[in-house]
Amino acid sequence: YWDDAYFTTNSFTQIGVVTSKTLWAGSGGDVRGIAAGTDLDGDGKQEVWTTHYNVPNYKGGKGGDGVYGFEYVGSDTLVQIFDETTPFAPNNILANPGFEDSLTGWNVYPAEKAQYATVTSGGSTDTTRNGALMLKMSGIQDANNGASENPRYYENQEATPGHHYIFEGYGYTPASDSLVGTSQAFLWLKFFDANWSMIGSDSSSIMDSTTPTGTWTPLVVAGTAPAGTKTVQAVVNYSNSGAAAAWGGVAHFDDMALWRAVGPRSTYGTGTRNVATGDLDGDGKGEVIFLKGRYTDDPQSGLWVYEADGTDNGFSEPWHVNINAFASDSVYGGVTENLVVEDVDGDGLDEVIFAFNGGSNPTAGYSTYSEDRFFVVGVQGDIGVLPKAVEEFVIAPRDRNKDGVRGNDHGGGSAMSMTVADSDGDGKHEIAFFSWNSGNMFIVEATGADTYAAPDSGEYVRFGSSSFPGNTAGKDDFSFNPTAIDMDGDGKDEIYVTGYYTQNLYVYADKDGDAMKIGADEVSLVARGHRFGLTAVNSVKDHGAGYFNMSPYGVPTLFAGGNSGSELAKITLRADSSVLGGESSWDVVTYDTKAGGGFNNKPVAGVDFDRDGKGEVVLAFQAVDDGGTYIQIMEYSESSVKLSVERELTIITPEDYKLSQNYPNPFNPTTSIQYTLPMRDKITITIYNMLGQEVVRLMDNEEKPAGTYQLTWNGMDKNGAQVSSGMYFYSMRSPHMQKTMRMTFLK
């Protein structure tokens, strides 16, 4: 949901807030990485790309670890256009998840204790969640006065040990016949060995007499198949105990799903932390770029690239490469702490620069020196035609000469973050690398295409040291997201960074023409009370909509996360002041964003979603409580007048599009298909056979306003011939989603 917009007394307007109440509701986890202001498909609509990570047990695919994309479509609306949540299998394993084919695919044991039915909406059965049918389960009158189970289950006898399964669905107990006494309904995952001995199980939360009636309750259970697993069962369970006359009430179930991940939860660490966009192969097609996974022996870990395919919000099949496929010396495990995509060496091709926080020392059998490394990776060839990832440069702050002996010649510490700059004004980019060792920074320069120069041993600065100006004591510090910008207009970028523990903002500005040599007179304190992410902006070209400026005074501006999670600071250089002049050189205005929890890990500036010429800052919040703010969008305004009309912005996800089960089903000669659109969109509806071949297209890229519609299929193919009896799929697709259902034609 989006909070009401308002104007602050400091002339910023909050135009949108994404909270966890509707986006990934109840899933936990954090937004860490964010990229905004792109237009990868060239449709004139700006996009926001974000990661959702550290999700407990994946939450059954509801906001699972992965990368998500949203497009601003006007009318105060963001539409989800991208969802990359592997390691999940791409499809629901269940063939009959909504019981629309009655109980097909759902077994029962023991049969003599089974009391169930598939029922339709209406009357005493209340309303299905989706489709025409749902499962109804009720208590069994048991004269033995013992617990009686009443399960329906899906079974897979080819389960793989180590795979992670997530079973989810919705339960409902009607007010007219609610669960009473000791009756319980829940979901269950069971794991059996080859001899049918149960060797593991997990269960969801329980529906019982305290469960609210008349509302669908989400149920989720997750578990990893233990060693020796042969069979996995996903069980819908109802149990009660009592005398022969006892009656426990009714539970309904609908919209079940079973997902399978390719490995246990621990394999993926904290999931995908960062996302960026760029053009790695220089073909003019934008790409979504991220790294995921923790251990390199996980087949899903490594670099992932999705390239725009030229259609509206369309992307090609992803290109994936394991880190050890391009690393000159292999690594075993680590977390990608930060990611930057930029053409560092000036060859016209973007590079992927990432901080790999791995083992401090070599890992036997995998690496010969510290796995705390910074990588610069380029691409040879076309992303769509046999591309090759190439390590252009790698450096370890702990081990300069890569001999396996920790020398800390570049300041030591774990790889954490970086920013790209031209800090000496020579027209060549540098990369400022930051490691977790008293706020350590050292600088590498790109000297030509795919060529880089490392600094001499000992050329680093520790912003967290006790001797640094403004620090009351030394701190073993790190930084989230540093930035670079030319604030004083001298033709040379300065580098700005915050210290998480010192809670100070610092600057490095080159004075001697050698960016890699860092003198004591080239660093200074900027301001106190800033510990989170940074961004900087000057005049920015807005994809053909003209130039706008984020700064209210037409000067370069820094934005910094404050000391508390809800603070955003705007920082500008005072007239005729030096960037190295200390706190007196800077004007700092702090805004209360009223985010209500978490902290501003990464602001992004230089965006203009609504094309009104007023730049916006997008804030990503980490460590958010359930119901708190994930993403916030703030817009500069020259007015400080509170809006008299409250604005609410809307997020539309694929779940807001509805494709109903056809009726009748099975059918002959015709059947009706109903669908619902939450917004105006271009819709294609296609019938496919079991081989995935197109049978007929009922709608072809037809634009429809928001609403509910119905169309009819007469069982004819695109040539006007009657199709044969059997099962068919019908698919609804738009630039923002795709949904598929199954139906049966009978002659």
GROMACS .gro file of C-alpha atoms in nm, residues 338-694:
model
  357
  338ASN     CA    1   2.778  -0.475  -0.338
  339LEU     CA    2   2.745  -0.446  -0.715
  340VAL     CA    3   2.821  -0.164  -0.961
  341VAL     CA    4   2.777  -0.177  -1.340
  342GLU     CA    5   2.962   0.091  -1.537
  343ASP     CA    6   3.205   0.133  -1.828
  344VAL     CA    7   3.514   0.177  -1.613
  345ASP     CA    8   3.785   0.135  -1.877
  346GLY     CA    9   3.621   0.347  -2.149
  347ASP     CA   10   3.595   0.070  -2.410
  348GLY     CA   11   3.223   0.125  -2.471
  349LEU     CA   12   3.121  -0.186  -2.277
  350ASP     CA   13   2.996  -0.189  -1.921
  351GLU     CA   14   3.181  -0.392  -1.661
  352VAL     CA   15   3.038  -0.573  -1.358
  353ILE     CA   16   3.223  -0.472  -1.042
  354PHE     CA   17   3.136  -0.662  -0.726
  355ALA     CA   18   3.257  -0.706  -0.371
  356PHE     CA   19   3.289  -1.074  -0.275
  357ASN     CA   20   3.296  -1.119   0.103
  358GLY     CA   21   3.443  -1.467   0.127
  359GLY     CA   22   3.688  -1.648   0.350
  360SER     CA   23   3.960  -1.434   0.505
  361ASN     CA   24   4.211  -1.707   0.421
  362PRO     CA   25   4.240  -1.960   0.137
  363THR     CA   26   3.994  -2.251   0.134
  364ALA     CA   27   4.172  -2.584   0.099
  365GLY     CA   28   4.096  -2.745  -0.236
  366TYR     CA   29   3.936  -2.429  -0.378
  367SER     CA   30   4.151  -2.119  -0.348
  368THR     CA   31   4.516  -2.030  -0.305
  369TYR     CA   32   4.470  -1.688  -0.143
  370SER     CA   33   4.210  -1.487   0.051
  371GLU     CA   34   3.857  -1.509  -0.088
  372ASP     CA   35   3.781  -1.153   0.025
  373ARG     CA   36   3.811  -1.004  -0.323
  374PHE     CA   37   3.692  -0.729  -0.554
  375PHE     CA   38   3.619  -0.845  -0.910
  376VAL     CA   39   3.594  -0.647  -1.236
  377VAL     CA   40   3.427  -0.863  -1.502
  378GLY     CA   41   3.361  -0.789  -1.869
  379VAL     CA   42   3.174  -0.973  -2.144
  380GLN     CA   43   3.308  -1.087  -2.479
  381GLY     CA   44   3.053  -1.153  -2.754
  382ASP     CA   45   2.679  -1.102  -2.763
  383ILE     CA   46   2.471  -1.188  -2.455
  384GLY     CA   47   2.234  -1.383  -2.679
  385VAL     CA   48   2.502  -1.571  -2.878
  386LEU     CA   49   2.771  -1.760  -2.684
  387PRO     CA   50   2.887  -1.481  -2.453
  388LYS     CA   51   3.195  -1.523  -2.236
  389ALA     CA   52   3.254  -1.361  -1.897
  390VAL     CA   53   3.613  -1.245  -1.853
  391GLU     CA   54   3.788  -1.143  -1.534
  392GLU     CA   55   3.949  -0.810  -1.627
  393PHE     CA   56   4.085  -0.745  -1.279
  394VAL     CA   57   4.075  -0.891  -0.928
  395ILE     CA   58   4.230  -0.767  -0.607
  396ALA     CA   59   4.230  -0.886  -0.245
  397PRO     CA   60   4.275  -0.619   0.023
  398ARG     CA   61   4.431  -0.882   0.252
  399ASP     CA   62   4.676  -1.034   0.003
  400ARG     CA   63   4.824  -0.803  -0.262
  401ASN     CA   64   5.056  -1.058  -0.424
  402LYS     CA   65   4.812  -1.352  -0.394
  403ASP     CA   66   5.065  -1.579  -0.223
  404GLY     CA   67   4.830  -1.702   0.049
  405VAL     CA   68   5.000  -1.497   0.321
  406ARG     CA   69   4.793  -1.219   0.475
  407GLY     CA   70   4.990  -0.897   0.438
  408ASN     CA   71   4.706  -0.640   0.442
  409ASP     CA   72   4.904  -0.435   0.188
  410HIS     CA   73   4.582  -0.269   0.069
  411GLY     CA   74   4.448  -0.220   0.419
  412GLY     CA   75   4.302  -0.567   0.474
  413GLY     CA   76   3.943  -0.645   0.566
  414SER     CA   77   3.641  -0.800   0.398
  415ALA     CA   78   3.530  -0.668   0.058
  416MET     CA   79   3.225  -0.446   0.115
  417SER     CA   80   3.156  -0.168  -0.139
  418MET     CA   81   3.295   0.053  -0.416
  419THR     CA   82   3.224   0.353  -0.637
  420VAL     CA   83   3.356   0.471  -0.976
  421ALA     CA   84   3.509   0.818  -1.018
  422ASP     CA   85   3.760   1.032  -1.207
  423SER     CA   86   3.911   1.184  -0.897
  424ASP     CA   87   4.233   1.315  -1.056
  425GLY     CA   88   4.063   1.464  -1.363
  426ASP     CA   89   4.277   1.280  -1.619
  427GLY     CA   90   3.980   1.140  -1.812
  428LYS     CA   91   4.039   0.787  -1.683
  429HIS     CA   92   3.814   0.624  -1.430
  430GLU     CA   93   3.920   0.490  -1.095
  431ILE     CA   94   3.744   0.248  -0.864
  432ALA     CA   95   3.749   0.331  -0.494
  433PHE     CA   96   3.725   0.003  -0.303
  434PHE     CA   97   3.609  -0.010   0.059
  435SER     CA   98   3.676  -0.301   0.295
  436TRP     CA   99   3.560  -0.376   0.648
  437ASN     CA  100   3.872  -0.282   0.842
  438SER     CA  101   3.837   0.053   1.019
  439GLY     CA  102   3.660   0.198   0.714
  440ASN     CA  103   3.943   0.112   0.477
  441MET     CA  104   3.963   0.263   0.123
  442PHE     CA  105   4.215   0.211  -0.158
  443ILE     CA  106   4.196   0.315  -0.524
  444VAL     CA  107   4.261   0.128  -0.851
  445GLU     CA  108   4.284   0.309  -1.188
  446ALA     CA  109   4.171   0.189  -1.531
  447THR     CA  110   4.462   0.271  -1.761
  448GLY     CA  111   4.313   0.136  -2.085
  449ALA     CA  112   4.075  -0.121  -2.227
  450ASP     CA  113   4.060  -0.415  -1.984
  451THR     CA  114   4.375  -0.283  -1.814
  452TYR     CA  115   4.405  -0.167  -1.454
  453ALA     CA  116   4.677  -0.042  -1.221
  454ALA     CA  117   4.682  -0.127  -0.851
  455PRO     CA  118   4.818   0.114  -0.589
  456ASP     CA  119   5.151   0.064  -0.421
  457SER     CA  120   5.162  -0.131  -0.098
  458GLY     CA  121   5.044   0.082   0.193
  459GLU     CA  122   4.843   0.327  -0.020
  460TYR     CA  123   4.513   0.326   0.167
  461VAL     CA  124   4.323   0.531   0.423
  462ARG     CA  125   4.117   0.412   0.719
  463PHE     CA  126   3.832   0.654   0.777
  464GLY     CA  127   3.741   0.474   1.099
  465SER     CA  128   4.080   0.516   1.266
  466SER     CA  129   4.101   0.709   1.593
  467SER     CA  130   4.339   0.961   1.434
  468PHE     CA  131   4.092   1.063   1.163
  469PRO     CA  132   3.936   1.410   1.208
  470GLY     CA  133   3.594   1.393   1.373
  471ASN     CA  134   3.634   1.046   1.522
  472THR     CA  135   3.614   1.026   1.899
  473ALA     CA  136   3.753   0.671   1.896
  474GLY     CA  137   3.869   0.414   1.647
  475LYS     CA  138   3.603   0.190   1.493
  476ASP     CA  139   3.635  -0.132   1.295
  477ASP     CA  140   3.405   0.026   1.040
  478PHE     CA  141   3.242  -0.046   0.703
  479SER     CA  142   3.031   0.143   0.450
  480PHE     CA  143   2.712   0.054   0.263
  481ASN     CA  144   2.702   0.259  -0.056
  482PRO     CA  145   2.969   0.526  -0.121
  483THR     CA  146   2.933   0.771  -0.409
  484ALA     CA  147   3.138   1.012  -0.622
  485ILE     CA  148   3.058   1.356  -0.767
  486ASP     CA  149   3.234   1.684  -0.850
  487MET     CA  150   3.079   1.910  -0.586
  488ASP     CA  151   3.316   2.207  -0.629
  489GLY     CA  152   3.326   2.216  -1.010
  490ASP     CA  153   3.703   2.175  -1.044
  491GLY     CA  154   3.672   1.897  -1.301
  492LYS     CA  155   3.766   1.624  -1.054
  493ASP     CA  156   3.527   1.394  -0.871
  494GLU     CA  157   3.543   1.364  -0.496
  495ILE     CA  158   3.464   1.037  -0.320
  496TYR     CA  159   3.215   1.038  -0.033
  497VAL     CA  160   3.156   0.761   0.219
  498THR     CA  161   2.978   0.710   0.551
  499GLY     CA  162   3.098   0.502   0.844
  500TYR     CA  163   2.833   0.278   0.996
  501TYR     CA  164   2.987   0.281   1.343
  502THR     CA  165   3.151   0.624   1.347
  503GLN     CA  166   2.826   0.770   1.207
  504ASN     CA  167   3.026   1.026   1.012
  505LEU     CA  168   3.036   1.133   0.646
  506TYR     CA  169   3.385   1.168   0.494
  507VAL     CA  170   3.536   1.297   0.168
  508TYR     CA  171   3.848   1.218  -0.034
  509ALA     CA  172   3.960   1.482  -0.286
  510ASP     CA  173   4.280   1.440  -0.490
  511LYS     CA  174   4.522   1.734  -0.479
  512ASP     CA  175   4.846   1.599  -0.628
  513GLY     CA  176   4.715   1.455  -0.956
  514ASP     CA  177   4.769   1.093  -0.850
  515ALA     CA  178   4.441   0.939  -0.741
  516MET     CA  179   4.601   0.624  -0.603
  517LYS     CA  180   4.824   0.812  -0.357
  518ILE     CA  181   4.613   0.924  -0.062
  519GLY     CA  182   4.764   1.202   0.149
  520ALA     CA  183   4.652   1.310   0.494
  521ASP     CA  184   4.558   1.652   0.350
  522GLU     CA  185   4.328   1.489   0.089
  523VAL     CA  186   4.068   1.353   0.333
  524SER     CA  187   3.827   1.534   0.562
  525LEU     CA  188   3.513   1.511   0.770
  526VAL     CA  189   3.198   1.645   0.599
  527ALA     CA  190   2.925   1.598   0.859
  528ARG     CA  191   2.832   1.396   1.165
  529GLY     CA  192   2.528   1.178   1.220
  530HIS     CA  193   2.524   0.988   0.887
  531ARG     CA  194   2.580   0.615   0.879
  532PHE     CA  195   2.382   0.468   0.590
  533GLY     CA  196   2.384   0.482   0.209
  534LEU     CA  197   2.478   0.774  -0.017
  535THR     CA  198   2.381   0.901  -0.360
  536ALA     CA  199   2.476   1.214  -0.553
  537VAL     CA  200   2.315   1.402  -0.840
  538ASN     CA  201   2.372   1.699  -1.068
  539SER     CA  202   2.176   1.777  -1.385
  540VAL     CA  203   2.046   1.451  -1.530
  541LYS     CA  204   1.913   1.365  -1.876
  542ASP     CA  205   1.572   1.204  -1.833
  543HIS     CA  206   1.527   0.972  -2.134
  544GLY     CA  207   1.419   1.243  -2.375
  545ALA     CA  208   1.194   1.433  -2.135
  546GLY     CA  209   1.448   1.713  -2.095
  547TYR     CA  210   1.694   1.810  -1.824
  548PHE     CA  211   1.590   1.845  -1.465
  549ASN     CA  212   1.787   1.905  -1.149
  550MET     CA  213   1.742   1.734  -0.815
  551SER     CA  214   1.901   2.027  -0.635
  552PRO     CA  215   1.677   2.316  -0.530
  553TYR     CA  216   1.959   2.560  -0.602
  554GLY     CA  217   2.098   2.419  -0.925
  555VAL     CA  218   2.411   2.284  -0.757
  556PRO     CA  219   2.540   1.929  -0.711
  557THR     CA  220   2.376   1.759  -0.415
  558LEU     CA  221   2.450   1.466  -0.187
  559PHE     CA  222   2.176   1.260  -0.026
  560ALA     CA  223   2.267   1.052   0.277
  561GLY     CA  224   2.089   0.815   0.509
  562GLY     CA  225   2.090   0.972   0.853
  563ASN     CA  226   2.158   0.830   1.195
  564SER     CA  227   1.809   0.686   1.234
  565GLY     CA  228   1.624   0.479   0.980
  566SER     CA  229   1.373   0.747   0.890
  567GLU     CA  230   1.621   1.027   0.820
  568LEU     CA  231   1.733   1.155   0.479
  569ALA     CA  232   1.990   1.436   0.465
  570LYS     CA  233   2.042   1.677   0.173
  571ILE     CA  234   2.400   1.809   0.170
  572THR     CA  235   2.535   2.094  -0.044
  573LEU     CA  236   2.868   2.279  -0.056
  574ARG     CA  237   2.859   2.636   0.066
  575ALA     CA  238   2.965   2.909  -0.177
  576ASP     CA  239   3.341   2.969  -0.197
  577SER     CA  240   3.408   2.675   0.036
  578SER     CA  241   3.653   2.388   0.002
  579VAL     CA  242   3.532   2.029  -0.002
  580LEU     CA  243   3.820   1.962   0.239
  581GLY     CA  244   3.726   2.248   0.471
  582GLY     CA  245   3.549   2.037   0.731
  583GLU     CA  246   3.197   2.071   0.866
  584SER     CA  247   3.187   2.448   0.818
  585SER     CA  248   3.200   2.402   0.438
  586TRP     CA  249   2.865   2.227   0.415
  587ASP     CA  250   2.494   2.295   0.445
  588VAL     CA  251   2.300   1.997   0.580
  589VAL     CA  252   1.921   1.972   0.588
  590THR     CA  253   1.770   1.659   0.743
  591TYR     CA  254   1.423   1.532   0.653
  592ASP     CA  255   1.208   1.293   0.850
  593THR     CA  256   1.077   1.050   0.590
  594LYS     CA  257   0.843   0.892   0.848
  595ALA     CA  258   0.938   0.549   0.720
  596GLY     CA  259   0.867   0.394   1.058
  597GLY     CA  260   1.138   0.132   1.095
  598GLY     CA  261   1.444  -0.013   0.928
  599PHE     CA  262   1.720   0.200   0.782
  600ASN     CA  263   1.791   0.367   0.449
  601ASN     CA  264   2.049   0.133   0.300
  602LYS     CA  265   2.062   0.283  -0.047
  603PRO     CA  266   1.910   0.604  -0.183
  604VAL     CA  267   1.891   0.654  -0.562
  605ALA     CA  268   1.861   1.000  -0.717
  606GLY     CA  269   1.825   1.128  -1.074
  607VAL     CA  270   1.478   0.983  -1.133
  608ASP     CA  271   1.162   1.149  -1.265
  609PHE     CA  272   0.885   0.888  -1.270
  610ASP     CA  273   0.594   1.123  -1.333
  611ARG     CA  274   0.781   1.339  -1.589
  612ASP     CA  275   0.696   1.666  -1.417
  613GLY     CA  276   1.054   1.797  -1.432
  614LYS     CA  277   1.103   1.757  -1.058
  615GLY     CA  278   1.363   1.499  -0.969
  616GLU     CA  279   1.296   1.226  -0.717
  617VAL     CA  280   1.494   1.027  -0.462
  618VAL     CA  281   1.411   0.659  -0.420
  619LEU     CA  282   1.493   0.510  -0.080
  620ALA     CA  283   1.537   0.139  -0.005
  621PHE     CA  284   1.485   0.036   0.358
  622GLN     CA  285   1.650  -0.265   0.519
  623ALA     CA  286   1.562  -0.448   0.845
  624VAL     CA  287   1.196  -0.349   0.812
  625ASP     CA  288   0.938  -0.480   1.057
  626ASP     CA  289   0.638  -0.656   0.905
  627GLY     CA  290   0.403  -0.385   0.782
  628GLY     CA  291   0.682  -0.127   0.756
  629THR     CA  292   0.818   0.069   0.461
  630TYR     CA  293   1.025  -0.112   0.197
  631ILE     CA  294   1.063   0.158  -0.069
  632GLN     CA  295   0.992   0.530  -0.049
  633ILE     CA  296   0.988   0.791  -0.326
  634MET     CA  297   1.050   1.157  -0.235
  635GLU     CA  298   1.012   1.446  -0.483
  636TYR     CA  299   1.158   1.796  -0.454
  637SER     CA  300   0.904   2.076  -0.459
  638GLU     CA  301   0.930   2.453  -0.434
  639SER     CA  302   0.611   2.458  -0.229
  640SER     CA  303   0.576   2.378   0.138
  641VAL     CA  304   0.196   2.377   0.131
  642LYS     CA  305   0.029   2.058   0.247
  643LEU     CA  306  -0.174   1.889  -0.023
  644SER     CA  307  -0.547   1.944   0.024
  645VAL     CA  308  -0.625   1.623  -0.164
  646GLU     CA  309  -0.462   1.305  -0.040
  647ARG     CA  310  -0.304   1.088  -0.306
  648GLU     CA  311  -0.279   0.712  -0.288
  649LEU     CA  312  -0.049   0.526  -0.521
  650THR     CA  313  -0.115   0.170  -0.630
  651ILE     CA  314   0.105  -0.132  -0.692
  652ILE     CA  315  -0.027  -0.388  -0.938
  653THR     CA  316   0.125  -0.737  -0.929
  654PRO     CA  317   0.053  -1.041  -1.146
  655GLU     CA  318  -0.178  -1.169  -0.872
  656ASP     CA  319  -0.415  -0.881  -0.949
  657TYR     CA  320  -0.477  -1.030  -1.294
  658LYS     CA  321  -0.735  -1.310  -1.278
  659LEU     CA  322  -0.779  -1.599  -1.521
  660SER     CA  323  -1.071  -1.818  -1.416
  661GLN     CA  324  -1.129  -2.185  -1.478
  662ASN     CA  325  -1.324  -2.232  -1.799
  663TYR     CA  326  -1.690  -2.337  -1.768
  664PRO     CA  327  -1.809  -2.594  -1.837
  665ASN     CA  328  -1.506  -2.819  -1.798
  666PRO     CA  329  -1.485  -3.077  -1.951
  667PHE     CA  330  -1.680  -2.925  -2.240
  668ASN     CA  331  -1.839  -2.988  -2.579
  669PRO     CA  332  -1.899  -2.804  -2.803
  670THR     CA  333  -1.811  -2.466  -2.642
  671THR     CA  334  -1.669  -2.329  -2.321
  672SER     CA  335  -1.639  -1.982  -2.168
  673ILE     CA  336  -1.322  -1.826  -2.029
  674GLN     CA  337  -1.346  -1.533  -1.788
  675TYR     CA  338  -1.058  -1.299  -1.707
  676THR     CA  339  -1.011  -0.980  -1.506
  677LEU     CA  340  -0.769  -0.693  -1.573
  678PRO     CA  341  -0.671  -0.450  -1.293
  679MET     CA  342  -0.563  -0.183  -1.545
  680ARG     CA  343  -0.571  -0.105  -1.915
  681ASP     CA  344  -0.344  -0.354  -2.087
  682LYS     CA  345  -0.275  -0.536  -2.413
  683ILE     CA  346  -0.394  -0.896  -2.384
  684THR     CA  347  -0.322  -1.212  -2.583
  685ILE     CA  348  -0.513  -1.535  -2.507
  686THR     CA  349  -0.385  -1.852  -2.673
  687ILE     CA  350  -0.486  -2.220  -2.668
  688TYR     CA  351  -0.203  -2.480  -2.664
  689ASN     CA  352  -0.202  -2.858  -2.690
  690MET     CA  353  -0.014  -3.087  -2.455
  691LEU     CA  354   0.300  -3.055  -2.670
  692GLY     CA  355   0.305  -2.681  -2.623
  693GLN     CA  356   0.203  -2.615  -2.983
  694GLU     CA  357  -0.029  -2.323  -3.053
   0.00000   0.00000   0.00000
